Amino acid sequence: MRRADDVSLRRYNSFGVEARAREVVQLDSLSDLEGLNFDPACDLVLGGGSNLLLANDIEGTVFLNRIRGMRILSDRDGIATVEAAAGEIWHSLVLWSLAHGLTGLENLSLIPGLAGAAPLQNIGAYGVELSDVLESVQAWDWQSRERVEFSNTDCQFGYRDSRFKSGDAGRYLVTALRLRLSRQFEPRLTYSGLGEQLAKMEISSPTARQVSQAVIMLRKRKLPDPALVGNAGSFFKNPLVTCEAADSLRSRFPDLPLFAVEGRHCKLGAGWMIEHCGWKGFREGDAGVSERHALVLVNHGHASGGEILALADKVSESVFETFGVRLEPEPRIIRG
Ligand code: EPU
């Protein structure tokens, strides 16, 4: 465990915005947790900081979760349970599992951030969500000061949502994930762009590694690289509306992308709506809307969290005026 006072958080958030923490504590092992307290009102746990907008300083302690380790716990009848500690880089876990002949994570290649943050927002891409492969989450209960385990159902996963992000926000620190992976590859190619990418690569029956490569190419082409321009991936969720509301919007906007979800609801393509309102590539100072993907807000250099938030409000307001639909931010926003 390491501690430091009055630390700049700029290199700890993928937006690259400046904010300070009164104290930063780096957690390297489970035993570090035992003597520590956590106050959800002023403290913060950080993984890769890739789904976060810091619009204020942190008055308390920032805990950097850097507990490492990946191992296969069981491997029988073509199904393996893999355990990854929260501080492992998510994409390294994907590559490690593929190198061990284990499949299931390929569609989730190149998602930024650390493994421990994955269950908070139930990371998802190209037709797969973490909840499709997650067996359980190991966590530390800050209140009762003991280790706890949550089954997949206990996590209350939804679209970019879980109990750790909603009802129980701030109560648990994720220490490890257990994933159920398979030695028999079943490609999941329902997301049409993925099929198109594989066709471009002239691959008709892909291996899991080839699907991973296709996803990597798609992400590199469509999304700005946080190492080059600050961003937190999609800044807004795709709004969920009833299918009746979606049909009525479609009659006014025939090209609006709709994705059917369970329970007579549809997701609307928020990126398309934002682009339709003319925001793609817009820039105000150093805060901007990516010219590659309108759902991604970017920091071109020295934008503050407040400036990015102000731009998000304008984008959201204009989408509401045009479509009558409220956009909800996807990253965690620290307003102070
Ligand atoms: N679109 C536009 N203009 C844009 C961007 C998108 O018209 O600027 C259209 C596309 O042409 C397409 C539709 O919107 O018809 C959907 O776009 P895309 O396939 O890029 O997916 P998305 O719904 O915008 C979601 C996730 C991404 C994930 C992709 C692929 C959310 C909030 N975002 O984006 O996740 O990579 O699907 O599965 O659900 C993230 O969460 O940070 C993230 C990047």
PDB file of C-alpha atoms and ligand atoms in Angstrom, residues 124-126 159-160 191 219 222-223 232-234 236-238 257 259 271-272 275 280 293-295 330, ligand 1:
ATOM      1  CA  GLY A 124     -20.893  -4.196 -23.260  1.00  0.00           C
ATOM      2  CA  ALA A 125     -20.028  -3.996 -26.939  1.00  0.00           C
ATOM      3  CA  TYR A 126     -20.806  -5.664 -30.251  1.00  0.00           C
ATOM      4  CA  TYR A 159     -28.022  -2.053 -19.633  1.00  0.00           C
ATOM      5  CA  ARG A 160     -24.860  -0.263 -18.401  1.00  0.00           C
ATOM      6  CA  TYR A 191     -24.045  -6.899 -34.405  1.00  0.00           C
ATOM      7  CA  ARG A 219     -13.026   0.192 -32.207  1.00  0.00           C
ATOM      8  CA  LYS A 222     -14.862   4.266 -34.817  1.00  0.00           C
ATOM      9  CA  LEU A 223     -13.770   5.470 -31.402  1.00  0.00           C
ATOM     10  CA  ALA A 232     -14.620   8.274 -21.541  1.00  0.00           C
ATOM     11  CA  GLY A 233     -16.187   6.312 -24.410  1.00  0.00           C
ATOM     12  CA  SER A 234     -19.908   6.860 -24.906  1.00  0.00           C
ATOM     13  CA  PHE A 236     -24.581   9.112 -23.053  1.00  0.00           C
ATOM     14  CA  LYS A 237     -26.569   5.900 -22.868  1.00  0.00           C
ATOM     15  CA  ASN A 238     -28.804   4.938 -25.763  1.00  0.00           C
ATOM     16  CA  PRO A 257     -31.444   3.585 -35.563  1.00  0.00           C
ATOM     17  CA  PHE A 259     -32.534  -1.660 -31.338  1.00  0.00           C
ATOM     18  CA  GLY A 271     -25.092   8.912 -31.554  1.00  0.00           C
ATOM     19  CA  TRP A 272     -27.328   9.366 -34.594  1.00  0.00           C
ATOM     20  CA  GLU A 275     -25.174  13.909 -35.139  1.00  0.00           C
ATOM     21  CA  LYS A 280     -20.518  15.864 -34.450  1.00  0.00           C
ATOM     22  CA  HIS A 293     -18.497   9.212 -33.040  1.00  0.00           C
ATOM     23  CA  ALA A 294     -21.061  11.735 -31.832  1.00  0.00           C
ATOM     24  CA  LEU A 295     -21.768   9.831 -28.596  1.00  0.00           C
ATOM     25  CA  GLU A 330     -23.112   7.065 -18.994  1.00  0.00           C
TER      26      GLU A 330
HETATM   27  N1  EPU B   1     -24.261   6.640 -35.394  1.00  0.00           N
HETATM   28  C1  EPU B   1     -24.396   7.815 -36.093  1.00  0.00           C
HETATM   29  N2  EPU B   1     -23.502   8.824 -35.829  1.00  0.00           N
HETATM   30  C2  EPU B   1     -22.516   8.689 -34.920  1.00  0.00           C
HETATM   31  C3  EPU B   1     -22.397   7.488 -34.210  1.00  0.00           C
HETATM   32  C4  EPU B   1     -23.289   6.467 -34.450  1.00  0.00           C
HETATM   33  O1  EPU B   1     -25.267   7.963 -36.920  1.00  0.00           O
HETATM   34  O2  EPU B   1     -21.755   9.658 -34.759  1.00  0.00           O
HETATM   35  C5  EPU B   1     -25.182   5.532 -35.698  1.00  0.00           C
HETATM   36  C6  EPU B   1     -24.443   4.391 -36.362  1.00  0.00           C
HETATM   37  O3  EPU B   1     -24.330   4.562 -37.739  1.00  0.00           O
HETATM   38  C7  EPU B   1     -25.284   3.193 -35.999  1.00  0.00           C
HETATM   39  C8  EPU B   1     -25.859   3.580 -34.638  1.00  0.00           C
HETATM   40  O4  EPU B   1     -25.723   4.989 -34.511  1.00  0.00           O
HETATM   41  O5  EPU B   1     -26.371   3.049 -36.876  1.00  0.00           O
HETATM   42  C9  EPU B   1     -25.156   2.852 -33.516  1.00  0.00           C
HETATM   43  O6  EPU B   1     -23.773   3.225 -33.497  1.00  0.00           O
HETATM   44  P1  EPU B   1     -22.618   2.253 -32.911  1.00  0.00           P
HETATM   45  O7  EPU B   1     -22.689   0.945 -33.582  1.00  0.00           O
HETATM   46  O8  EPU B   1     -21.340   2.968 -32.930  1.00  0.00           O
HETATM   47  O9  EPU B   1     -23.078   1.958 -31.431  1.00  0.00           O
HETATM   48  P2  EPU B   1     -23.625   2.907 -30.287  1.00  0.00           P
HETATM   49  O10 EPU B   1     -25.010   2.447 -29.960  1.00  0.00           O
HETATM   50  O11 EPU B   1     -23.445   4.331 -30.605  1.00  0.00           O
HETATM   51  C10 EPU B   1     -22.906   1.309 -28.365  1.00  0.00           C
HETATM   52  C11 EPU B   1     -22.162   1.398 -27.062  1.00  0.00           C
HETATM   53  C12 EPU B   1     -20.647   1.424 -27.314  1.00  0.00           C
HETATM   54  C13 EPU B   1     -20.262   0.143 -28.063  1.00  0.00           C
HETATM   55  C14 EPU B   1     -21.065   0.095 -29.390  1.00  0.00           C
HETATM   56  C15 EPU B   1     -20.844  -1.197 -30.148  1.00  0.00           C
HETATM   57  C16 EPU B   1     -23.638   2.580 -25.551  1.00  0.00           C
HETATM   58  C17 EPU B   1     -23.903   3.838 -24.795  1.00  0.00           C
HETATM   59  N3  EPU B   1     -22.562   2.586 -26.331  1.00  0.00           N
HETATM   60  O12 EPU B   1     -22.647   2.522 -29.069  1.00  0.00           O
HETATM   61  O13 EPU B   1     -20.018   1.382 -26.045  1.00  0.00           O
HETATM   62  O14 EPU B   1     -18.875   0.123 -28.357  1.00  0.00           O
HETATM   63  O15 EPU B   1     -22.486   0.157 -29.094  1.00  0.00           O
HETATM   64  O16 EPU B   1     -21.484  -2.252 -29.489  1.00  0.00           O
HETATM   65  O17 EPU B   1     -24.387   1.611 -25.391  1.00  0.00           O
HETATM   66  C18 EPU B   1     -19.151   2.746 -24.290  1.00  0.00           C
HETATM   67  O18 EPU B   1     -20.042   2.287 -23.564  1.00  0.00           O
HETATM   68  O19 EPU B   1     -18.307   3.566 -23.855  1.00  0.00           O
HETATM   69  C19 EPU B   1     -19.079   2.340 -25.693  1.00  0.00           C
HETATM   70  C20 EPU B   1     -18.203   2.863 -26.542  1.00  0.00           C
END
